Amino acid sequence: MVEIAAEGRMTRRRSRAGGAVRSSAPGRNPHLEVPFITRGIPTYDILNDEALCRIEATADRIMAEIGIEFRDDPEAMQLFRAAGGQVTELGGERWNIRFEPGLIRDLLKTAPARFTQHARNPARNVEIGGDAVVFAPSYGSPFVMDLDKGRRYGTIADFQNFIKLGQISPWLHHSGGTICEPTDVPVNKRHLDMVYAHMRYSDRAFLGSITAPERAEDSIEMCRILFGADFVDSHCVIMGNFNTTSPLVLDGITTRGIRAYAAAGQGSIHLPFLLGGAVSPLTMAGSVAQCLAESMVSCALTQLVRPGAPAILASFQSSMALRSGSPTFGTPEPALGSLVFGQLARRLNMPLRCAGNFSTSKLPDAQAMQQSMMSMLSAVHCGTNYVLHSAGFLDGLLSMSYEKFMMDTDLCGALHAYLRGVATDDDSLGFDALAELGPGQHLFSTAHTLRHYQTAYYDSALDDNQPWETWDEQGGIDAATRANARWKAQLAAYEAPPIDPGIDEALNDFIARKKASMQDAWY
Amino acid sequence: MVEIAAEGRMTRRRSRAGGAVRSSAPGRNPHLEVPFITRGIPTYDILNDEALCRIEATADRIMAEIGIEFRDDPEAMQLFRAAGGQVTELGGERWNIRFEPGLIRDLLKTAPARFTQHARNPARNVEIGGDAVVFAPSYGSPFVMDLDKGRRYGTIADFQNFIKLGQISPWLHHSGGTICEPTDVPVNKRHLDMVYAHMRYSDRAFLGSITAPERAEDSIEMCRILFGADFVDSHCVIMGNFNTTSPLVLDGITTRGIRAYAAAGQGSIHLPFLLGGAVSPLTMAGSVAQCLAESMVSCALTQLVRPGAPAILASFQSSMALRSGSPTFGTPEPALGSLVFGQLARRLNMPLRCAGNFSTSKLPDAQAMQQSMMSMLSAVHCGTNYVLHSAGFLDGLLSMSYEKFMMDTDLCGALHAYLRGVATDDDSLGFDALAELGPGQHLFSTAHTLRHYQTAYYDSALDDNQPWETWDEQGGIDAATRANARWKAQLAAYEAPPIDPGIDEALNDFIARKKASMQDAWY
C-alpha cells in the first residue's frame, strides 16, 4: 500500500563485540537483539494481598500439617532434620517431614534474588531474576515431528538440529537442556552427547543432566573442562531442571541431583508438574498453594547444601480434558495460575520459571498457536525470569516440532518488542508528526515517520502480511508451510561458533572414557 | 489417561428464564454462560500516572494547537462553536476547530460511565462500561471465506449465516453490525436488510447503519417498530459505530450520523482507525494521544446534541509492514497501545471499545490465531467493555472467515473462564484435597475432585486434546478442518428465536416501502 524507500539500510553483522546495524532482510530486527530481555512493562498482578496471604497460609499448612515425603536419600532427610524439620519414619527409606510455618521461608533467605548464568561466549551470559527475561527451547519430548516426515522418536541428530536452530535465532537466549530425547543413544550415555552438543553447537548457556546423580556430576565435570574448575566453583555455568514427584514427594534421584548441582555452586530449577485433578487440586488456588509448598521445600534443599547457591522457584500448571482425563495445555485456568504464582515468587524475592509456549495440538495449526499464546503471554505477564518451553512444544510436550519451533521463536521476537513497553519521551509522543502537515494529511513523508519507520514495529520473519491477491498469486501458502521452508533454510545457513581445539579434544576424551567405562543401558 | 465417570451429567436446556444445567456435550460450559461478562480480574495497567499525564497533555495540545477539521456539517460546527471551540473557516464547508485544554473533557462529564443496551430478549440485555465485557462479531469485511469455496464477495445469505452462528454461540453477547458487506443488495438498501436480519435471526442487541444519515434514521425507526417509540426514546436499543477520518478530521457523513443516534438517545462508538505511519505517528505514545484526541472530540458531539446520550470511547491501532507499507494486525506494538488506551479511558470514566481478534493471515492457520490472541488478550486485559471484531476477522479485516469465526467464538468461551479470575475461598484453596490421601497419592477419587471436575476447566468445542495415537487414527485432522465441520453443524442446528408476527409484518412493510421509494444505487 505504501512504498517507503529502504534508503540507509545496511547489511547486518552481529559480532561478539555486540555491534549491530540495520538490515533489510525479512525478520531482522537488530534494534531488538539482546542477550536477555530487561522488561520495560510491569508484571500483571491479579490478586490482592489478602488473597495471596490465603494461598501462602495454605502452603504453610501443607508443609506443616501434611508434610513432604522424601525417599531414598538419607542425607537430604538429615539436612532437613538438622534444620528443624519434624521427621516421621515411614519405613523403606521413606520419611515424612513437616515444617513449622516460616521455617522453609527462612531457609530461602540465602537464595539469590538474581544471578548470572555464564555462557562460553561471555556476550551471551544471561541474568536470571528481577526484571530479566530469558527464553529457552522446549524440554523433554521423546518424539520430534515435522511436516515432511511426521512424528517419530527423536535422535541425537534432531537434538543437534534444534540446538543449531536455537543458536541461529536471535530470539532465544539460552540453549535449553533435553530439547528432545536422543533415543538412538543409550540412556546411560545420552547425557554426555547432549551436554557436548550444547557446548559445541551453541555458545549460549544451557542445562545439564538430572536423570541420575552421576550424570549430574558428569555434566558439571564437563563444564570444568570447558570453563576451568576454579571458574565453575565461583560462577554458575550450568543448571539442572528438577521435577518434584507430585503430590508432595521428593524422590532420592531428584534430591541427590539437586545436592550435586548445589554443592558445585551451580543453579537448579524446582518444578512441580501439576496436572489438576490427578496430582493437585482442580481448583487453581489449591494447585498454586501446593506448587508453592513443593517448590519452596525443593529450593530450600539447595540452601542447606550450600547457602547462596542459585535456585529457581518454578510452576508448571496444566488442566484436564473433562471427558477423557487427558492433560490439556494453553488453557485459560493455568494461565491465571501462572499470573498468581508470579506474584508469590516476587513475595519470596526469588527467580521464577513458569509456563511457556504450551499446546496439545498435534500440528503447527491454529490450535497450536492459540494455546501457545495464552500460555506464553501468561509467562511474560507473570514475571517469569526463565521461560523453558519457549520454542517447539506440541502434542502436550510429547513432541518437538520443527515448524512450531520456528513459529515460537518468531513469537519470542515479537515479545522482545512487547516487553520494551511504551516510551513517552517527547519524540515518542509525536506531536510534531501531526503538527507538520496537519489534519487530513498522511504522515508517510513526515520527518517523524522517516526517523522511526525502521524500528517502530517488530518485523516478523514468518507472518504473511501481503495483500490477499499477492499472497494468492504466490501459492496461498499457510504459516506451517512457511515455517517448514524456514527451518530448512536456517539449518543450511548455520555456522558453528568457534571453540578452542584443545578444549574440544578434552571434552571428547572425557566422553570417550566415560562411554568406555560402562555397558550400554537402554532403560 | 484418566477416566472419570460422567455420572450426574444431565442434558442442558437454556431457557429465557436463565436456568442452565450440566451437559456432557463437547464445548458446553453452562456454568460459564452469561448475557455479558463481569470481569473478575483487574485491568493490566502498564504506564504510571506521569506517563499517562504526558499522553493526555499531548492530546490536549493536539486539540488546542492543531485542532480538528470538520467538513460538510455546519450544525456540528455551530454546536462546537457555541460550546467554546475556536473556529477557523477553511472554505468549502470545512472548518478547523481548536479546543482549549479541558474544554472537551468538561463536555464529556455528562456521558454515562456505564449504560444498558437493550435486546429484544431482555435476558440478553448487555451492560456497557465499568467491569462489564461484551463480545460482538467482526465488522465491515467486503469478502467472506471458507475452506470449501475460498474467498468471495459477501452476500446477504452470508450475513444471515453469521448472525445465526453468533446467535447459537453462548460466547458472544451482541449480534454486531455489518458482519460482512451484503454486496448482492444495493448499497442504498443494504442497511434495511442488515438491520432486519439482526432483528429476525438474533434476539441480541446489535448495531445500526452509519453509512448515511438517512440510513441511521431508518435503523432507529425500525427499532421504534420493534421496541415501541416510547421505549426507544428512553432506552438505548441500537448503536452506531463511527470512524473518524484520521488524522484529525470528522466528515459530515460521520457527524450527521452521530447526531442522529445521539438525538434519539441511542449509543455511538467513536473510533479512530489508526495505521501508524500513514494516518498517525509510528510511535505508540503518539498514536494513542492522537486516538484520544479524535475519539474525545467525536464523543463530545453526542453530549452537545443530547447530554447523557451513551457514547463509547474507542481505539483501533494497527502497525505497518516496514518493507511493503501494508497494515499489520495482531502485532505487539498495538497490543501495548491498547493497554495504554484502556488506562486513559478509565481516567475519563467512559466505556471503551478496543482491539479484538485481529489478524492479517488469509487462512485460519497458526498465524491467524497467534495474531488474534495477541490482540484479543490486549482487549480483555486493557478493560475493553465492548469488543467488536471478537469473531471471524481474517485478511486484515477484508474477509470474514467461517472457520475463524468458530475458532474465535471458542476462544471467547475460554475468555469467560479466564475473566472469572482465581477464587481463594476455603474450598478453592483445596487443603482438604491434599490432606485426604496425603503425599504420593493421586487425587482422582478425592471428594474435592469429584465436586469440582465438571466446572474446573473450560471445555473447548474445537481443540483436540486426545492422545496422538487416537488423533492419528481419526484422520489427523487440523483445527481449521474441525472448525469447518463445526460451522456447518451449527448452522444446521440453528433455530430462529420467536418474534411477534405483527411486529415482523410491520418491519417488512417498512422495508418494502423504503425500498420502493428509491432506485437501486450500487455505490
PDB file of N, CA and C in Angstrom, chain A residues 2 42 44 54 61 247 277-278 282-283 285-286 322-324 333 360 362 365 367 371 423-424 426 428-429 431 440-441 443-444 448 453 457-459 463-466 479 482, chain B residues 2 42 44 54 61 247 276 278 282-283 285-286 322-324 333 360 362 365 367 371 423-424 426 428-429 431 440-441 443-444 448 453 457-459 463-466 479 482:
ATOM      1  N   VAL A   2       1.907   1.184   0.715  1.00  0.00           N
ATOM      2  CA  VAL A   2       2.737   2.363   0.865  1.00  0.00           C
ATOM      3  C   VAL A   2       4.159   1.961   0.520  1.00  0.00           C
ATOM      4  N   PRO A  42       5.426  -3.500  33.566  1.00  0.00           N
ATOM      5  CA  PRO A  42       5.280  -4.143  34.878  1.00  0.00           C
ATOM      6  C   PRO A  42       4.670  -5.539  34.734  1.00  0.00           C
ATOM      7  N   TYR A  44       1.761  -8.380  35.667  1.00  0.00           N
ATOM      8  CA  TYR A  44       0.294  -8.291  35.730  1.00  0.00           C
ATOM      9  C   TYR A  44      -0.161  -9.001  36.996  1.00  0.00           C
ATOM     10  N   ARG A  54      -3.767 -15.792  51.804  1.00  0.00           N
ATOM     11  CA  ARG A  54      -4.542 -17.025  51.993  1.00  0.00           C
ATOM     12  C   ARG A  54      -3.874 -18.208  51.284  1.00  0.00           C
ATOM     13  N   ARG A  61       0.295 -24.493  55.675  1.00  0.00           N
ATOM     14  CA  ARG A  61      -0.429 -25.614  56.298  1.00  0.00           C
ATOM     15  C   ARG A  61      -0.045 -26.934  55.635  1.00  0.00           C
ATOM     16  N   PRO A 247       1.808 -35.644  44.073  1.00  0.00           N
ATOM     17  CA  PRO A 247       1.770 -34.602  45.101  1.00  0.00           C
ATOM     18  C   PRO A 247       2.731 -34.864  46.260  1.00  0.00           C
ATOM     19  N   GLY A 277      -6.414 -32.283  39.323  1.00  0.00           N
ATOM     20  CA  GLY A 277      -7.324 -33.421  39.448  1.00  0.00           C
ATOM     21  C   GLY A 277      -6.597 -34.743  39.517  1.00  0.00           C
ATOM     22  N   ALA A 278      -5.380 -34.791  38.989  1.00  0.00           N
ATOM     23  CA  ALA A 278      -4.580 -36.019  39.050  1.00  0.00           C
ATOM     24  C   ALA A 278      -3.573 -35.922  40.196  1.00  0.00           C
ATOM     25  N   LEU A 282      -8.047 -29.541  41.545  1.00  0.00           N
ATOM     26  CA  LEU A 282      -8.527 -28.991  40.274  1.00  0.00           C
ATOM     27  C   LEU A 282      -8.670 -27.481  40.329  1.00  0.00           C
ATOM     28  N   THR A 283      -8.839 -26.947  41.509  1.00  0.00           N
ATOM     29  CA  THR A 283      -9.036 -25.503  41.643  1.00  0.00           C
ATOM     30  C   THR A 283      -7.671 -24.812  41.650  1.00  0.00           C
ATOM     31  N   ALA A 285      -6.371 -22.067  42.922  1.00  0.00           N
ATOM     32  CA  ALA A 285      -5.771 -21.576  44.166  1.00  0.00           C
ATOM     33  C   ALA A 285      -5.105 -22.730  44.913  1.00  0.00           C
ATOM     34  N   GLY A 286      -5.754 -23.893  44.908  1.00  0.00           N
ATOM     35  CA  GLY A 286      -5.190 -25.055  45.577  1.00  0.00           C
ATOM     36  C   GLY A 286      -3.959 -25.576  44.864  1.00  0.00           C
ATOM     37  N   LEU A 322     -12.152 -32.801  30.474  1.00  0.00           N
ATOM     38  CA  LEU A 322     -13.051 -33.372  31.475  1.00  0.00           C
ATOM     39  C   LEU A 322     -13.655 -34.701  31.043  1.00  0.00           C
ATOM     40  N   ARG A 323     -13.776 -34.913  29.742  1.00  0.00           N
ATOM     41  CA  ARG A 323     -14.377 -36.171  29.299  1.00  0.00           C
ATOM     42  C   ARG A 323     -13.374 -37.315  29.219  1.00  0.00           C
ATOM     43  N   SER A 324     -12.104 -36.999  28.925  1.00  0.00           N
ATOM     44  CA  SER A 324     -11.113 -38.058  28.722  1.00  0.00           C
ATOM     45  C   SER A 324     -10.098 -38.162  29.845  1.00  0.00           C
ATOM     46  N   GLU A 333      -7.328 -21.508  32.598  1.00  0.00           N
ATOM     47  CA  GLU A 333      -7.152 -21.585  34.053  1.00  0.00           C
ATOM     48  C   GLU A 333      -5.673 -21.633  34.453  1.00  0.00           C
ATOM     49  N   THR A 360      -1.526 -28.681  23.194  1.00  0.00           N
ATOM     50  CA  THR A 360      -1.810 -30.099  22.997  1.00  0.00           C
ATOM     51  C   THR A 360      -2.033 -30.443  21.532  1.00  0.00           C
ATOM     52  N   LYS A 362      -1.473 -31.473  17.703  1.00  0.00           N
ATOM     53  CA  LYS A 362      -0.516 -32.397  17.080  1.00  0.00           C
ATOM     54  C   LYS A 362       0.038 -31.836  15.785  1.00  0.00           C
ATOM     55  N   ASP A 365      -0.798 -25.797  13.898  1.00  0.00           N
ATOM     56  CA  ASP A 365      -2.008 -25.207  13.326  1.00  0.00           C
ATOM     57  C   ASP A 365      -2.556 -24.089  14.207  1.00  0.00           C
ATOM     58  N   GLN A 367      -4.892 -24.151  16.494  1.00  0.00           N
ATOM     59  CA  GLN A 367      -4.960 -24.531  17.911  1.00  0.00           C
ATOM     60  C   GLN A 367      -3.601 -24.371  18.576  1.00  0.00           C
ATOM     61  N   GLN A 371      -3.255 -21.753  21.723  1.00  0.00           N
ATOM     62  CA  GLN A 371      -2.914 -22.234  23.070  1.00  0.00           C
ATOM     63  C   GLN A 371      -1.555 -21.694  23.513  1.00  0.00           C
ATOM     64  N   ALA A 423       7.306   3.981  25.245  1.00  0.00           N
ATOM     65  CA  ALA A 423       8.089   5.167  25.609  1.00  0.00           C
ATOM     66  C   ALA A 423       7.212   6.405  25.518  1.00  0.00           C
ATOM     67  N   THR A 424       7.395   7.342  26.446  1.00  0.00           N
ATOM     68  CA  THR A 424       6.597   8.572  26.418  1.00  0.00           C
ATOM     69  C   THR A 424       7.491   9.810  26.446  1.00  0.00           C
ATOM     70  N   ASP A 426       9.379  12.963  24.509  1.00  0.00           N
ATOM     71  CA  ASP A 426       8.755  13.914  23.574  1.00  0.00           C
ATOM     72  C   ASP A 426       8.702  13.378  22.150  1.00  0.00           C
ATOM     73  N   SER A 428       8.603  10.291  21.132  1.00  0.00           N
ATOM     74  CA  SER A 428       7.612   9.218  21.020  1.00  0.00           C
ATOM     75  C   SER A 428       6.185   9.759  21.085  1.00  0.00           C
ATOM     76  N   LEU A 429       5.991  10.861  21.779  1.00  0.00           N
ATOM     77  CA  LEU A 429       4.653  11.455  21.863  1.00  0.00           C
ATOM     78  C   LEU A 429       4.221  12.045  20.521  1.00  0.00           C
ATOM     79  N   PHE A 431       4.011  14.789  18.792  1.00  0.00           N
ATOM     80  CA  PHE A 431       3.182  15.958  18.468  1.00  0.00           C
ATOM     81  C   PHE A 431       3.607  16.581  17.134  1.00  0.00           C
ATOM     82  N   GLY A 440      -5.939  15.744   8.103  1.00  0.00           N
ATOM     83  CA  GLY A 440      -6.277  15.260   6.772  1.00  0.00           C
ATOM     84  C   GLY A 440      -5.096  14.890   5.891  1.00  0.00           C
ATOM     85  N   GLN A 441      -3.891  15.028   6.433  1.00  0.00           N
ATOM     86  CA  GLN A 441      -2.704  14.762   5.611  1.00  0.00           C
ATOM     87  C   GLN A 441      -1.992  13.504   6.093  1.00  0.00           C
ATOM     88  N   LEU A 443       0.910  10.825   6.918  1.00  0.00           N
ATOM     89  CA  LEU A 443       2.166  11.095   7.626  1.00  0.00           C
ATOM     90  C   LEU A 443       3.374  10.394   7.009  1.00  0.00           C
ATOM     91  N   PHE A 444       3.177   9.754   5.847  1.00  0.00           N
ATOM     92  CA  PHE A 444       4.271   8.963   5.256  1.00  0.00           C
ATOM     93  C   PHE A 444       5.573   9.747   5.164  1.00  0.00           C
ATOM     94  N   HIS A 448       9.144  12.662  11.304  1.00  0.00           N
ATOM     95  CA  HIS A 448       8.946  11.701  12.389  1.00  0.00           C
ATOM     96  C   HIS A 448       8.824  10.284  11.837  1.00  0.00           C
ATOM     97  N   TYR A 453      10.588   4.706  11.020  1.00  0.00           N
ATOM     98  CA  TYR A 453       9.904   3.580  10.379  1.00  0.00           C
ATOM     99  C   TYR A 453      10.703   2.286  10.438  1.00  0.00           C
ATOM    100  N   TYR A 457       8.175  -1.022  14.473  1.00  0.00           N
ATOM    101  CA  TYR A 457       7.377  -2.241  14.598  1.00  0.00           C
ATOM    102  C   TYR A 457       8.237  -3.483  14.400  1.00  0.00           C
ATOM    103  N   TYR A 458       7.936  -4.507  15.162  1.00  0.00           N
ATOM    104  CA  TYR A 458       8.603  -5.796  15.001  1.00  0.00           C
ATOM    105  C   TYR A 458       8.319  -6.335  13.603  1.00  0.00           C
ATOM    106  N   ASP A 459       9.358  -6.814  12.952  1.00  0.00           N
ATOM    107  CA  ASP A 459       9.236  -7.354  11.609  1.00  0.00           C
ATOM    108  C   ASP A 459       9.308  -8.876  11.692  1.00  0.00           C
ATOM    109  N   ASP A 463       5.238 -14.232   9.405  1.00  0.00           N
ATOM    110  CA  ASP A 463       3.879 -13.799   9.100  1.00  0.00           C
ATOM    111  C   ASP A 463       3.762 -13.350   7.648  1.00  0.00           C
ATOM    112  N   ASP A 464       2.630 -13.666   7.055  1.00  0.00           N
ATOM    113  CA  ASP A 464       2.325 -13.107   5.746  1.00  0.00           C
ATOM    114  C   ASP A 464       1.416 -11.911   5.949  1.00  0.00           C
ATOM    115  N   ASN A 465       1.900 -10.740   5.525  1.00  0.00           N
ATOM    116  CA  ASN A 465       1.126  -9.506   5.686  1.00  0.00           C
ATOM    117  C   ASN A 465       0.834  -8.861   4.332  1.00  0.00           C
ATOM    118  N   GLN A 466       0.988  -9.641   3.286  1.00  0.00           N
ATOM    119  CA  GLN A 466       0.771  -9.098   1.948  1.00  0.00           C
ATOM    120  C   GLN A 466      -0.722  -8.954   1.659  1.00  0.00           C
ATOM    121  N   ALA A 479       0.957 -20.717   7.244  1.00  0.00           N
ATOM    122  CA  ALA A 479       2.069 -20.425   8.163  1.00  0.00           C
ATOM    123  C   ALA A 479       2.944 -21.657   8.388  1.00  0.00           C
ATOM    124  N   ARG A 482       5.295 -22.159   5.483  1.00  0.00           N
ATOM    125  CA  ARG A 482       6.377 -21.166   5.524  1.00  0.00           C
ATOM    126  C   ARG A 482       7.406 -21.537   6.598  1.00  0.00           C
TER     127      ARG A 482
ATOM    128  N   VAL B   2      -6.956 -40.645  32.188  1.00  0.00           N
ATOM    129  CA  VAL B   2      -7.694 -40.808  33.428  1.00  0.00           C
ATOM    130  C   VAL B   2      -9.168 -40.953  33.059  1.00  0.00           C
ATOM    131  N   PRO B  42      -8.423  -7.782  37.571  1.00  0.00           N
ATOM    132  CA  PRO B  42      -8.220  -6.346  37.334  1.00  0.00           C
ATOM    133  C   PRO B  42      -7.699  -6.098  35.913  1.00  0.00           C
ATOM    134  N   TYR B  44      -4.895  -4.543  33.239  1.00  0.00           N
ATOM    135  CA  TYR B  44      -3.425  -4.600  33.227  1.00  0.00           C
ATOM    136  C   TYR B  44      -2.920  -3.200  32.884  1.00  0.00           C
ATOM    137  N   ARG B  54       1.458  12.693  30.470  1.00  0.00           N
ATOM    138  CA  ARG B  54       2.174  13.199  29.292  1.00  0.00           C
ATOM    139  C   ARG B  54       1.381  12.928  28.008  1.00  0.00           C
ATOM    140  N   ARG B  61      -2.769  19.223  23.613  1.00  0.00           N
ATOM    141  CA  ARG B  61      -2.064  20.108  22.678  1.00  0.00           C
ATOM    142  C   ARG B  61      -2.571  19.901  21.246  1.00  0.00           C
ATOM    143  N   PRO B 247      -5.853  11.564   9.741  1.00  0.00           N
ATOM    144  CA  PRO B 247      -5.679  12.240  11.025  1.00  0.00           C
ATOM    145  C   PRO B 247      -6.553  13.479  11.196  1.00  0.00           C
ATOM    146  N   GLY B 276      -0.379   3.241  11.863  1.00  0.00           N
ATOM    147  CA  GLY B 276       0.807   4.020  12.216  1.00  0.00           C
ATOM    148  C   GLY B 276       1.686   4.308  11.004  1.00  0.00           C
ATOM    149  N   ALA B 278       0.928   6.038   8.498  1.00  0.00           N
ATOM    150  CA  ALA B 278       0.064   6.503   7.410  1.00  0.00           C
ATOM    151  C   ALA B 278      -0.835   7.628   7.902  1.00  0.00           C
ATOM    152  N   LEU B 282       4.101   6.758  14.028  1.00  0.00           N
ATOM    153  CA  LEU B 282       4.511   5.359  14.137  1.00  0.00           C
ATOM    154  C   LEU B 282       4.738   4.955  15.592  1.00  0.00           C
ATOM    155  N   THR B 283       5.034   5.898  16.429  1.00  0.00           N
ATOM    156  CA  THR B 283       5.324   5.594  17.829  1.00  0.00           C
ATOM    157  C   THR B 283       4.005   5.476  18.593  1.00  0.00           C
ATOM    158  N   ALA B 285       2.983   5.954  21.685  1.00  0.00           N
ATOM    159  CA  ALA B 285       2.503   7.036  22.558  1.00  0.00           C
ATOM    160  C   ALA B 285       1.843   8.132  21.730  1.00  0.00           C
ATOM    161  N   GLY B 286       2.416   8.416  20.572  1.00  0.00           N
ATOM    162  CA  GLY B 286       1.844   9.430  19.700  1.00  0.00           C
ATOM    163  C   GLY B 286       0.526   8.985  19.097  1.00  0.00           C
ATOM    164  N   LEU B 322       7.100  -3.038   7.357  1.00  0.00           N
ATOM    165  CA  LEU B 322       8.041  -1.974   7.025  1.00  0.00           C
ATOM    166  C   LEU B 322       8.535  -2.040   5.582  1.00  0.00           C
ATOM    167  N   ARG B 323       8.540  -3.211   5.009  1.00  0.00           N
ATOM    168  CA  ARG B 323       9.031  -3.307   3.638  1.00  0.00           C
ATOM    169  C   ARG B 323       7.962  -2.992   2.603  1.00  0.00           C
ATOM    170  N   SER B 324       6.702  -3.282   2.923  1.00  0.00           N
ATOM    171  CA  SER B 324       5.639  -3.110   1.928  1.00  0.00           C
ATOM    172  C   SER B 324       4.715  -1.948   2.238  1.00  0.00           C
ATOM    173  N   GLU B 333       3.123  -4.108  19.129  1.00  0.00           N
ATOM    174  CA  GLU B 333       3.057  -2.689  19.488  1.00  0.00           C
ATOM    175  C   GLU B 333       1.627  -2.204  19.679  1.00  0.00           C
ATOM    176  N   THR B 360      -3.813 -10.602  10.014  1.00  0.00           N
ATOM    177  CA  THR B 360      -3.613 -10.380   8.578  1.00  0.00           C
ATOM    178  C   THR B 360      -3.534 -11.681   7.800  1.00  0.00           C
ATOM    179  N   LYS B 362      -4.454 -15.008   5.754  1.00  0.00           N
ATOM    180  CA  LYS B 362      -5.508 -15.261   4.759  1.00  0.00           C
ATOM    181  C   LYS B 362      -6.137 -16.620   4.950  1.00  0.00           C
ATOM    182  N   ASP B 365      -5.102 -20.272  10.095  1.00  0.00           N
ATOM    183  CA  ASP B 365      -3.904 -21.070  10.382  1.00  0.00           C
ATOM    184  C   ASP B 365      -3.226 -20.588  11.661  1.00  0.00           C
ATOM    185  N   GLN B 367      -0.727 -18.529  12.096  1.00  0.00           N
ATOM    186  CA  GLN B 367      -0.572 -17.070  12.151  1.00  0.00           C
ATOM    187  C   GLN B 367      -1.868 -16.399  12.592  1.00  0.00           C
ATOM    188  N   GLN B 371      -1.803 -14.157  16.036  1.00  0.00           N
ATOM    189  CA  GLN B 371      -2.060 -12.714  15.997  1.00  0.00           C
ATOM    190  C   GLN B 371      -3.353 -12.368  16.739  1.00  0.00           C
ATOM    191  N   ALA B 423     -10.518 -17.836  42.425  1.00  0.00           N
ATOM    192  CA  ALA B 423     -11.198 -17.795  43.726  1.00  0.00           C
ATOM    193  C   ALA B 423     -10.246 -18.299  44.810  1.00  0.00           C
ATOM    194  N   THR B 424     -10.308 -17.684  45.991  1.00  0.00           N
ATOM    195  CA  THR B 424      -9.448 -18.126  47.093  1.00  0.00           C
ATOM    196  C   THR B 424     -10.265 -18.397  48.351  1.00  0.00           C
ATOM    197  N   ASP B 426     -12.108 -21.090  50.950  1.00  0.00           N
ATOM    198  CA  ASP B 426     -11.510 -22.290  51.540  1.00  0.00           C
ATOM    199  C   ASP B 426     -11.597 -23.500  50.613  1.00  0.00           C
ATOM    200  N   SER B 428     -11.761 -23.554  47.354  1.00  0.00           N
ATOM    201  CA  SER B 428     -10.844 -23.396  46.223  1.00  0.00           C
ATOM    202  C   SER B 428      -9.388 -23.581  46.640  1.00  0.00           C
ATOM    203  N   LEU B 429      -9.076 -23.257  47.882  1.00  0.00           N
ATOM    204  CA  LEU B 429      -7.709 -23.434  48.359  1.00  0.00           C
ATOM    205  C   LEU B 429      -7.359 -24.911  48.495  1.00  0.00           C
ATOM    206  N   PHE B 431      -7.111 -27.393  50.598  1.00  0.00           N
ATOM    207  CA  PHE B 431      -6.239 -28.097  51.544  1.00  0.00           C
ATOM    208  C   PHE B 431      -6.733 -29.526  51.777  1.00  0.00           C
ATOM    209  N   GLY B 440       2.026 -38.456  47.582  1.00  0.00           N
ATOM    210  CA  GLY B 440       2.220 -39.594  46.703  1.00  0.00           C
ATOM    211  C   GLY B 440       0.948 -40.254  46.205  1.00  0.00           C
ATOM    212  N   GLN B 441      -0.203 -39.734  46.573  1.00  0.00           N
ATOM    213  CA  GLN B 441      -1.473 -40.361  46.173  1.00  0.00           C
ATOM    214  C   GLN B 441      -2.218 -39.479  45.170  1.00  0.00           C
ATOM    215  N   LEU B 443      -5.188 -37.717  43.109  1.00  0.00           N
ATOM    216  CA  LEU B 443      -6.364 -37.052  43.667  1.00  0.00           C
ATOM    217  C   LEU B 443      -7.661 -37.356  42.911  1.00  0.00           C
ATOM    218  N   PHE B 444      -7.582 -38.281  41.947  1.00  0.00           N
ATOM    219  CA  PHE B 444      -8.760 -38.552  41.109  1.00  0.00           C
ATOM    220  C   PHE B 444     -10.026 -38.800  41.933  1.00  0.00           C
ATOM    221  N   HIS B 448     -12.935 -33.602  46.783  1.00  0.00           N
ATOM    222  CA  HIS B 448     -12.706 -32.293  46.162  1.00  0.00           C
ATOM    223  C   HIS B 448     -12.719 -32.408  44.636  1.00  0.00           C
ATOM    224  N   TYR B 453     -14.859 -31.421  39.231  1.00  0.00           N
ATOM    225  CA  TYR B 453     -14.300 -31.729  37.909  1.00  0.00           C
ATOM    226  C   TYR B 453     -15.169 -31.273  36.760  1.00  0.00           C
ATOM    227  N   TYR B 457     -12.544 -26.576  34.578  1.00  0.00           N
ATOM    228  CA  TYR B 457     -11.809 -26.135  33.385  1.00  0.00           C
ATOM    229  C   TYR B 457     -12.752 -25.903  32.216  1.00  0.00           C
ATOM    230  N   TYR B 458     -12.453 -24.889  31.446  1.00  0.00           N
ATOM    231  CA  TYR B 458     -13.204 -24.633  30.222  1.00  0.00           C
ATOM    232  C   TYR B 458     -13.060 -25.819  29.270  1.00  0.00           C
ATOM    233  N   ASP B 459     -14.166 -26.236  28.715  1.00  0.00           N
ATOM    234  CA  ASP B 459     -14.183 -27.366  27.787  1.00  0.00           C
ATOM    235  C   ASP B 459     -14.339 -26.819  26.377  1.00  0.00           C
ATOM    236  N   ASP B 463     -10.798 -27.646  20.276  1.00  0.00           N
ATOM    237  CA  ASP B 463      -9.445 -28.141  20.489  1.00  0.00           C
ATOM    238  C   ASP B 463      -9.405 -29.659  20.484  1.00  0.00           C
ATOM    239  N   ASP B 464      -8.360 -30.208  19.919  1.00  0.00           N
ATOM    240  CA  ASP B 464      -8.122 -31.638  20.042  1.00  0.00           C
ATOM    241  C   ASP B 464      -7.128 -31.847  21.174  1.00  0.00           C
ATOM    242  N   ASN B 465      -7.568 -32.569  22.196  1.00  0.00           N
ATOM    243  CA  ASN B 465      -6.716 -32.831  23.357  1.00  0.00           C
ATOM    244  C   ASN B 465      -6.503 -34.320  23.561  1.00  0.00           C
ATOM    245  N   GLN B 466      -6.785 -35.096  22.528  1.00  0.00           N
ATOM    246  CA  GLN B 466      -6.641 -36.550  22.642  1.00  0.00           C
ATOM    247  C   GLN B 466      -5.171 -36.954  22.580  1.00  0.00           C
ATOM    248  N   ALA B 479      -7.084 -28.033  13.134  1.00  0.00           N
ATOM    249  CA  ALA B 479      -8.097 -27.171  13.766  1.00  0.00           C
ATOM    250  C   ALA B 479      -9.016 -26.538  12.730  1.00  0.00           C
ATOM    251  N   ARG B 482     -11.627 -29.032  11.585  1.00  0.00           N
ATOM    252  CA  ARG B 482     -12.644 -29.216  12.633  1.00  0.00           C
ATOM    253  C   ARG B 482     -13.607 -28.024  12.672  1.00  0.00           C
TER     254      ARG B 482
END
